Short mmCIF file of C-alpha atoms in Angstrom, two decimals:
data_model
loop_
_atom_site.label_atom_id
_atom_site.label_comp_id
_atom_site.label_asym_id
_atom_site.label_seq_id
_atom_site.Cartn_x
_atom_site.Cartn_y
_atom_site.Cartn_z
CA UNK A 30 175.06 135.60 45.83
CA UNK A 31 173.99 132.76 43.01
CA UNK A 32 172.65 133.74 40.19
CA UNK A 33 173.34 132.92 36.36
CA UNK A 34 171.14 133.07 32.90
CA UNK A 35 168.01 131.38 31.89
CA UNK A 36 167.71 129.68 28.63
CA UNK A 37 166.99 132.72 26.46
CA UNK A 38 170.30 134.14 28.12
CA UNK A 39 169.04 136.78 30.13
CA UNK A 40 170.45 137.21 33.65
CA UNK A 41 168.57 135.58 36.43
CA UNK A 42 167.93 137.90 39.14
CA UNK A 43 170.23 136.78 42.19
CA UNK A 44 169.52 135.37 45.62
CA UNK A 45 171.43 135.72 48.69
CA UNK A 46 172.91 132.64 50.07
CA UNK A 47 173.62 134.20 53.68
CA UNK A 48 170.98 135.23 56.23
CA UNK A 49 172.25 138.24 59.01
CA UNK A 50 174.51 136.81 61.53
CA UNK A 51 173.89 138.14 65.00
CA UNK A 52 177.39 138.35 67.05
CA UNK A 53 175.78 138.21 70.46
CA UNK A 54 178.47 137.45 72.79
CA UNK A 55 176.40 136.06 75.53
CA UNK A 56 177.23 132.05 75.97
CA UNK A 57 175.63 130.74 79.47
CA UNK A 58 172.51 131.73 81.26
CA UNK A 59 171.19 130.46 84.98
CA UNK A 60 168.40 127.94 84.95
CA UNK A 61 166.43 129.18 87.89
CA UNK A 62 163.69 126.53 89.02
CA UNK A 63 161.47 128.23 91.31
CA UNK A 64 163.06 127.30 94.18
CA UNK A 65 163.32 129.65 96.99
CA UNK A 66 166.50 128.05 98.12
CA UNK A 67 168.16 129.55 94.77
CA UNK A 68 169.78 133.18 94.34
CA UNK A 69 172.44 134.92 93.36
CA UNK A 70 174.33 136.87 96.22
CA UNK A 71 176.20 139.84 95.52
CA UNK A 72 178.23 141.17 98.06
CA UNK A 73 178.37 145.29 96.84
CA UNK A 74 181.71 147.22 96.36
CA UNK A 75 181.76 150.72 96.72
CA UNK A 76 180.37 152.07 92.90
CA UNK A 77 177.22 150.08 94.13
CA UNK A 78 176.80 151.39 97.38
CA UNK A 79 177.83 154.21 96.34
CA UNK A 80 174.96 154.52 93.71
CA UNK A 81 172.82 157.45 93.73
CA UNK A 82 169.47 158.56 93.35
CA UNK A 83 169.88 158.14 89.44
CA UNK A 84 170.52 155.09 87.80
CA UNK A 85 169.25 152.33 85.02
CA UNK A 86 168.64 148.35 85.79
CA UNK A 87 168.34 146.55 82.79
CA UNK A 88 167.94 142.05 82.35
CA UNK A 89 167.60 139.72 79.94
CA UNK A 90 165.22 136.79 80.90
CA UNK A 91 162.54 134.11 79.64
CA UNK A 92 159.86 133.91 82.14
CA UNK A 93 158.56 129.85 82.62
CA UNK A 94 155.86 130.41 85.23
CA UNK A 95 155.01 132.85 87.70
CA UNK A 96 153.57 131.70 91.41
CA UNK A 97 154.51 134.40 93.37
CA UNK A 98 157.14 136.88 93.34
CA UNK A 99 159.92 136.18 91.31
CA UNK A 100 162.89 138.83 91.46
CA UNK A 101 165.07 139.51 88.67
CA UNK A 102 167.16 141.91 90.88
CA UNK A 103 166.74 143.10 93.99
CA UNK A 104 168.61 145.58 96.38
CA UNK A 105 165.99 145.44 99.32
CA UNK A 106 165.40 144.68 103.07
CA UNK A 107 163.30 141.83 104.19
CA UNK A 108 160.22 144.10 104.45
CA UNK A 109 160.73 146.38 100.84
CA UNK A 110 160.84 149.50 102.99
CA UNK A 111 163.75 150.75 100.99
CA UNK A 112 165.68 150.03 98.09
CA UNK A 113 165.14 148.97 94.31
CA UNK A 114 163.93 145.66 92.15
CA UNK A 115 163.23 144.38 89.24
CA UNK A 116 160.39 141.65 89.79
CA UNK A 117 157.76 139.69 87.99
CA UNK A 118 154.42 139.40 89.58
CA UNK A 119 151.38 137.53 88.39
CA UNK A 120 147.82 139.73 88.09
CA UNK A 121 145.33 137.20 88.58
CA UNK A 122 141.84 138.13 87.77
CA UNK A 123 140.19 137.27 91.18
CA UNK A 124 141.92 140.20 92.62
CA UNK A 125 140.64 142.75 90.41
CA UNK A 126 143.35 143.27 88.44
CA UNK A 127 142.20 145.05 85.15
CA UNK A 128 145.29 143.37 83.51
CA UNK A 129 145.37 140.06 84.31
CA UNK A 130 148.94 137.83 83.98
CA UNK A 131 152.50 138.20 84.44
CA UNK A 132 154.18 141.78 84.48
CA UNK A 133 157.20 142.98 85.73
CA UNK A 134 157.48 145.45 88.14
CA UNK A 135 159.82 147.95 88.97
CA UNK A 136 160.11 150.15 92.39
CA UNK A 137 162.49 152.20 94.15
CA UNK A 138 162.24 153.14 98.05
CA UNK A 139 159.28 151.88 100.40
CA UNK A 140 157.05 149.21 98.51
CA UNK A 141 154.65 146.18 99.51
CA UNK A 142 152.87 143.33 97.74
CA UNK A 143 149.82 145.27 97.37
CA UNK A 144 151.69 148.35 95.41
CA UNK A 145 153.34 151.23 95.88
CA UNK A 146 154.96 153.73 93.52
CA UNK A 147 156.21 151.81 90.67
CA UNK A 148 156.10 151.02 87.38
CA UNK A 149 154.72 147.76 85.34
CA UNK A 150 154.48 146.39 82.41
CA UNK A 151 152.75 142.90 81.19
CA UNK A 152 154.91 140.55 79.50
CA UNK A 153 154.32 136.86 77.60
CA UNK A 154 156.21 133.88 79.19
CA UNK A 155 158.00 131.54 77.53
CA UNK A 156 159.69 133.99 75.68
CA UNK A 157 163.02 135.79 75.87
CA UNK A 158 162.68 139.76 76.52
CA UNK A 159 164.51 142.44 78.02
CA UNK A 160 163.42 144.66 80.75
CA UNK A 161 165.02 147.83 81.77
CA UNK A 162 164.16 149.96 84.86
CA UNK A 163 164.79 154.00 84.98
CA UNK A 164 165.35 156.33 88.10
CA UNK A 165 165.93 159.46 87.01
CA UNK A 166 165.46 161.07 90.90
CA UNK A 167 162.06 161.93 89.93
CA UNK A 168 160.43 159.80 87.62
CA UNK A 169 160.16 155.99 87.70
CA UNK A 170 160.29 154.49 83.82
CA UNK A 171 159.87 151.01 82.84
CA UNK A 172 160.77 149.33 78.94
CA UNK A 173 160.17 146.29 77.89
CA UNK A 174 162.74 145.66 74.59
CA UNK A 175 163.50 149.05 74.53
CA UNK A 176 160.25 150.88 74.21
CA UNK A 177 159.15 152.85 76.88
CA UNK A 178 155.88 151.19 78.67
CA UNK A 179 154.99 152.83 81.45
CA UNK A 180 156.32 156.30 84.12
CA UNK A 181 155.58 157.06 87.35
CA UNK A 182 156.55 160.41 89.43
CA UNK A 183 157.58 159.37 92.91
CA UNK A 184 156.30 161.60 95.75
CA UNK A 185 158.76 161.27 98.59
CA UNK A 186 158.49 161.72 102.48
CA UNK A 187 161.33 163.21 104.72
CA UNK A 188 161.61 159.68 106.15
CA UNK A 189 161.61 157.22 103.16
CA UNK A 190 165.32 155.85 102.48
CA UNK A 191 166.05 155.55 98.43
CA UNK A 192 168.65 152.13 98.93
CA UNK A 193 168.97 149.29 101.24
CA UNK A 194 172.36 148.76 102.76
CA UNK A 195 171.49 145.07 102.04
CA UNK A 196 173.05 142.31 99.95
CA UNK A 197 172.02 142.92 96.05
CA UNK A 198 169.92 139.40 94.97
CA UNK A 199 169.50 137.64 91.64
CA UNK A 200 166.71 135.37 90.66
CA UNK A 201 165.47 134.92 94.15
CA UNK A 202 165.40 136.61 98.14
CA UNK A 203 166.45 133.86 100.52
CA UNK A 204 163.32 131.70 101.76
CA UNK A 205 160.99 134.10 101.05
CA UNK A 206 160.76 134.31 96.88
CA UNK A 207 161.95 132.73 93.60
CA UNK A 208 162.26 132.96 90.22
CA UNK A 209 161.73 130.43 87.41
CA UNK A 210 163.26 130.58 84.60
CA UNK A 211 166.73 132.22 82.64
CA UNK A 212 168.35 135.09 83.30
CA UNK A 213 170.89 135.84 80.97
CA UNK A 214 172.81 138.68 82.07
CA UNK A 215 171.83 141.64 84.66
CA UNK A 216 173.50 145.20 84.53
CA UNK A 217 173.26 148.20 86.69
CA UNK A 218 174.26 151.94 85.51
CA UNK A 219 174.70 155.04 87.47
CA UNK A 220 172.83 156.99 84.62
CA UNK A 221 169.10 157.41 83.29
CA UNK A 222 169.29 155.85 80.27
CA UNK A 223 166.91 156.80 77.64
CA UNK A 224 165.38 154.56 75.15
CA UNK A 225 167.82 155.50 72.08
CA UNK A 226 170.49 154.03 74.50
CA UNK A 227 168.69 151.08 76.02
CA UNK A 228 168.39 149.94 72.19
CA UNK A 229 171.75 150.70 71.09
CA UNK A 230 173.28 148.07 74.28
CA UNK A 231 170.60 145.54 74.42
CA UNK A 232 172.02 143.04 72.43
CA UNK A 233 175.03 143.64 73.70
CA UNK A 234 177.80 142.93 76.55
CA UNK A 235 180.23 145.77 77.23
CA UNK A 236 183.23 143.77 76.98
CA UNK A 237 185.50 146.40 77.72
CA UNK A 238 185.57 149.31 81.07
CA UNK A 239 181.69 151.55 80.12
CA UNK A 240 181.14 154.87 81.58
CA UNK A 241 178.57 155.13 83.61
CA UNK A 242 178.28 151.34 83.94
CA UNK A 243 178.35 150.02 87.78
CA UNK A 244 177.81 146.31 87.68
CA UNK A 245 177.72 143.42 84.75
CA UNK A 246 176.63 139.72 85.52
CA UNK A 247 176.75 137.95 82.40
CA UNK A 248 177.49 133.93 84.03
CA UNK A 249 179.51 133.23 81.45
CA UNK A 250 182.35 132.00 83.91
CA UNK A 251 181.53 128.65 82.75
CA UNK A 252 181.83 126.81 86.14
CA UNK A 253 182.07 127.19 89.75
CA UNK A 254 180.05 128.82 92.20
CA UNK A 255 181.12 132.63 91.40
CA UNK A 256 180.10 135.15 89.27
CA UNK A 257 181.88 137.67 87.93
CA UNK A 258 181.06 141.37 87.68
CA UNK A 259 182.74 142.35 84.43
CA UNK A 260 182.52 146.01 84.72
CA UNK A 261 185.45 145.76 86.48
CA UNK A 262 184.10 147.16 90.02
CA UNK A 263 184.41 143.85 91.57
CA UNK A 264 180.80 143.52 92.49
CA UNK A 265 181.33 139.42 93.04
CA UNK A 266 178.10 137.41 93.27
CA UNK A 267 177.97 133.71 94.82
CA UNK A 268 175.60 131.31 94.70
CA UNK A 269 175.13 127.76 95.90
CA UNK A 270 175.00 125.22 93.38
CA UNK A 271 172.66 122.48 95.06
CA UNK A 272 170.97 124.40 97.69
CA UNK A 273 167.79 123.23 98.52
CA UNK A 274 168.68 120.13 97.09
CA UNK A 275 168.02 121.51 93.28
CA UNK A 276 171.02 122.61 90.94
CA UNK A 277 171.23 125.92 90.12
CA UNK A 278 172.86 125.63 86.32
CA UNK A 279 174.51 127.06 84.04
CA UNK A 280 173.18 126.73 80.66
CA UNK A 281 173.62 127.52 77.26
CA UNK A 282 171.91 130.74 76.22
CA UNK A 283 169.51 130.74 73.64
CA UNK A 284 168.95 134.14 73.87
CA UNK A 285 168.13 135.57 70.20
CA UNK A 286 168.73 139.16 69.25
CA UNK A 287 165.67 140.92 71.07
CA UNK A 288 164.21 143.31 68.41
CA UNK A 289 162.80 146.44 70.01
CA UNK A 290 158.84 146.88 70.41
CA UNK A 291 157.76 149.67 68.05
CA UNK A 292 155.38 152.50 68.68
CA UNK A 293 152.32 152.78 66.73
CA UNK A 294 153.80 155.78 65.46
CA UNK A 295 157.26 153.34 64.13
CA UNK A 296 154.38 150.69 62.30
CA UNK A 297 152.71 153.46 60.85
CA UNK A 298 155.69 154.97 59.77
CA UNK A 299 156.95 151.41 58.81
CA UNK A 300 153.80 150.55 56.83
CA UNK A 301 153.63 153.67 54.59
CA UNK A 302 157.70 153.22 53.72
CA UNK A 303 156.34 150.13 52.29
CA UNK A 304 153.03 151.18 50.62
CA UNK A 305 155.20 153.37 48.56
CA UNK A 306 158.16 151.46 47.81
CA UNK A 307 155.38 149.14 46.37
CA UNK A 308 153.87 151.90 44.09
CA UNK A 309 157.78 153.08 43.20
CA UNK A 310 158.28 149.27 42.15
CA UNK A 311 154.80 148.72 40.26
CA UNK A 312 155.70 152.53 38.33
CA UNK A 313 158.94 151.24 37.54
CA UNK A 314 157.52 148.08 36.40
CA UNK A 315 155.08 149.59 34.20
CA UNK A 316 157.25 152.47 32.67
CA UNK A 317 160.23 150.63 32.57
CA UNK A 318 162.35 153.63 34.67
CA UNK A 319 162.45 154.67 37.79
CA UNK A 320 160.10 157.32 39.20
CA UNK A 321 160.77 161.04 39.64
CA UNK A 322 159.42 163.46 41.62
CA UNK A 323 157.29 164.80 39.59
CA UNK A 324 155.64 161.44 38.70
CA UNK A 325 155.40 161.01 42.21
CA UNK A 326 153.31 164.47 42.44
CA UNK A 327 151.15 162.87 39.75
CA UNK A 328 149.90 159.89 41.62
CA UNK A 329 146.65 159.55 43.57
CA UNK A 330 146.28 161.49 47.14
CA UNK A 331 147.15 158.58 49.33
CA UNK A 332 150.77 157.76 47.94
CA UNK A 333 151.24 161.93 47.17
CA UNK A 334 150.34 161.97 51.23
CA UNK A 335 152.25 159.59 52.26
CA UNK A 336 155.43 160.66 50.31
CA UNK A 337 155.17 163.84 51.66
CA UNK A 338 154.64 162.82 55.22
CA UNK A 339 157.85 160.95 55.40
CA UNK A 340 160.11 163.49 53.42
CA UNK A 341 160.08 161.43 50.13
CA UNK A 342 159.76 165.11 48.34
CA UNK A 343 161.90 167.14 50.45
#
């Protein structure tokens, strides 16, 4: 803190020479061009194939451009008649979308370009974010930062198939689609996370063995052409590094700390803590001591709501 006395001698308020460090310890993230040649493999060991029908998917990523379909992560056969993803998908207008742009999209069993059960929720490229996708074995859920954006409950025939017994893919399904942009780290859990949880990780890389925690790509191997599941199950990914004739890089993250999105309920909430901090300050100001409750009870019916609404008089 700096600080000190003015001329008269009286203390100068002080001012904080340090801003909030953020100890993310995410280094590298892959630079995905767009180029269907380009994709993680992942070759599962048994606590992935041995996931069941509950489980969380969760990504950081910063979306360039969106052409087609552009997986994040994908457990699926050629023809999405089982398994799960994470993918981005641009709404164009023309089609009748009454959202048009990029969202990402989240699905579990049988599922085609056109729809299916899912979940979505429209996103801003150009900008880091973090998506998570929730199974429960009923309900589909979607966030976006942590908040909760969107919930679907699945309706299931005797013959649809929850998981693929194919290869698990990262930005990209050989020859067919591609992502373009970073991905930063991917993780898969065997749990339903809810959104107090998703929140509480998000900036975060479990550095150490996680219950409940199946697979962890963070690319921070720094080189080669492997990638490292560091949950310790030994879910190893490979990738090619010029396939296609375009690098697929590692790069320096530049990931920030992803705040969460709040509810209108959180602003609201947010916005009247403030209002009356303000009239607490401008009292205190004026009278030269600090309010009491009683002087609270005493001020006009919008700040005597609003400290009773969030439990300033409890």
């Amino acid at each position: 803190l700096m600080g000190g006395k003015d001329a008269h001698g009286t203390a100068a308020p002080t001012v904080p020479l340090s801003s909030e460090c953020f100890p993310f310890e995410q280094k590298a993230a892959l630079d995905f061009v767009g180029s269907k040649e380009q994709f993680v493999v992942v070759k599962p060991a048994q606590p992935l194939l041995k996931l069941t029908n509950v489980f969380t998917i969760e990504s950081a990523i910063f979306v360039r451009t969106v052409t087609s379909y552009a997986p994040i992560v994908a457990k699926v056969d050629n023809g999405f008649k089982n398994g799960y993803a994470l993918l981005v998908i641009d709404h164009p207008a023309f089609k009748g979308d009454p959202i048009e742009g990029p969202h990402v999209h989240f699905f579990v069993g049988p599922w085609t370009v056109t729809g299916g059960q899912e979940v979505k929720v429209r996103i801003e490229t150009e900008q880091w974010i973090h998506v998570t996708g929730v199974f429960n074995g009923k309900e589909l859920r979607i966030y976006l930062n942590g908040t909760l954006k969107d919930q679907f409950d699945l309706v299931w025939g005797e013959e649809d198939e929850f998981h693929s017994k194919h290869d698990l893919h990262i930005g990209g399904i050989p020859a067919k689609y591609a992502f373009d942009g970073y991905i930063d780290e991917a993780r898969i859990w065997n749990v339903a996370k809810n959104e107090e949880e998703i929140r509480a990780s998000m900036n975060k890389v479990m550095s150490e063995p996680t219950e409940g925690l199946v697979a962890q790509w963070t690319f921070n191997e720094g080189s080669g052409d492997s990638i490292i599941d560091t949950s310790g199950n030994g879910n190893t990914g490979a990738f090619e590094r010029y396939a296609g004739g375009v690098e697929l890089r590692r790069v320096q993250s530049s990931r920030p700390k992803i705040e969460y999105l709040k509810t209108n309920r959180e602003k609201l909430i947010d916005a009247n803590f403030l209002k009356l901090q303000k009239w607490k300050q401008e009292f205190e100001e004026n009278n030269g001591r600090p309010c009491t409750k009683a002087d609270i009870m005493l001020a006009d019916q919008e700040v005597l709501a609003i400290a009773r609404r969030i439990g300033e008089l409890n």
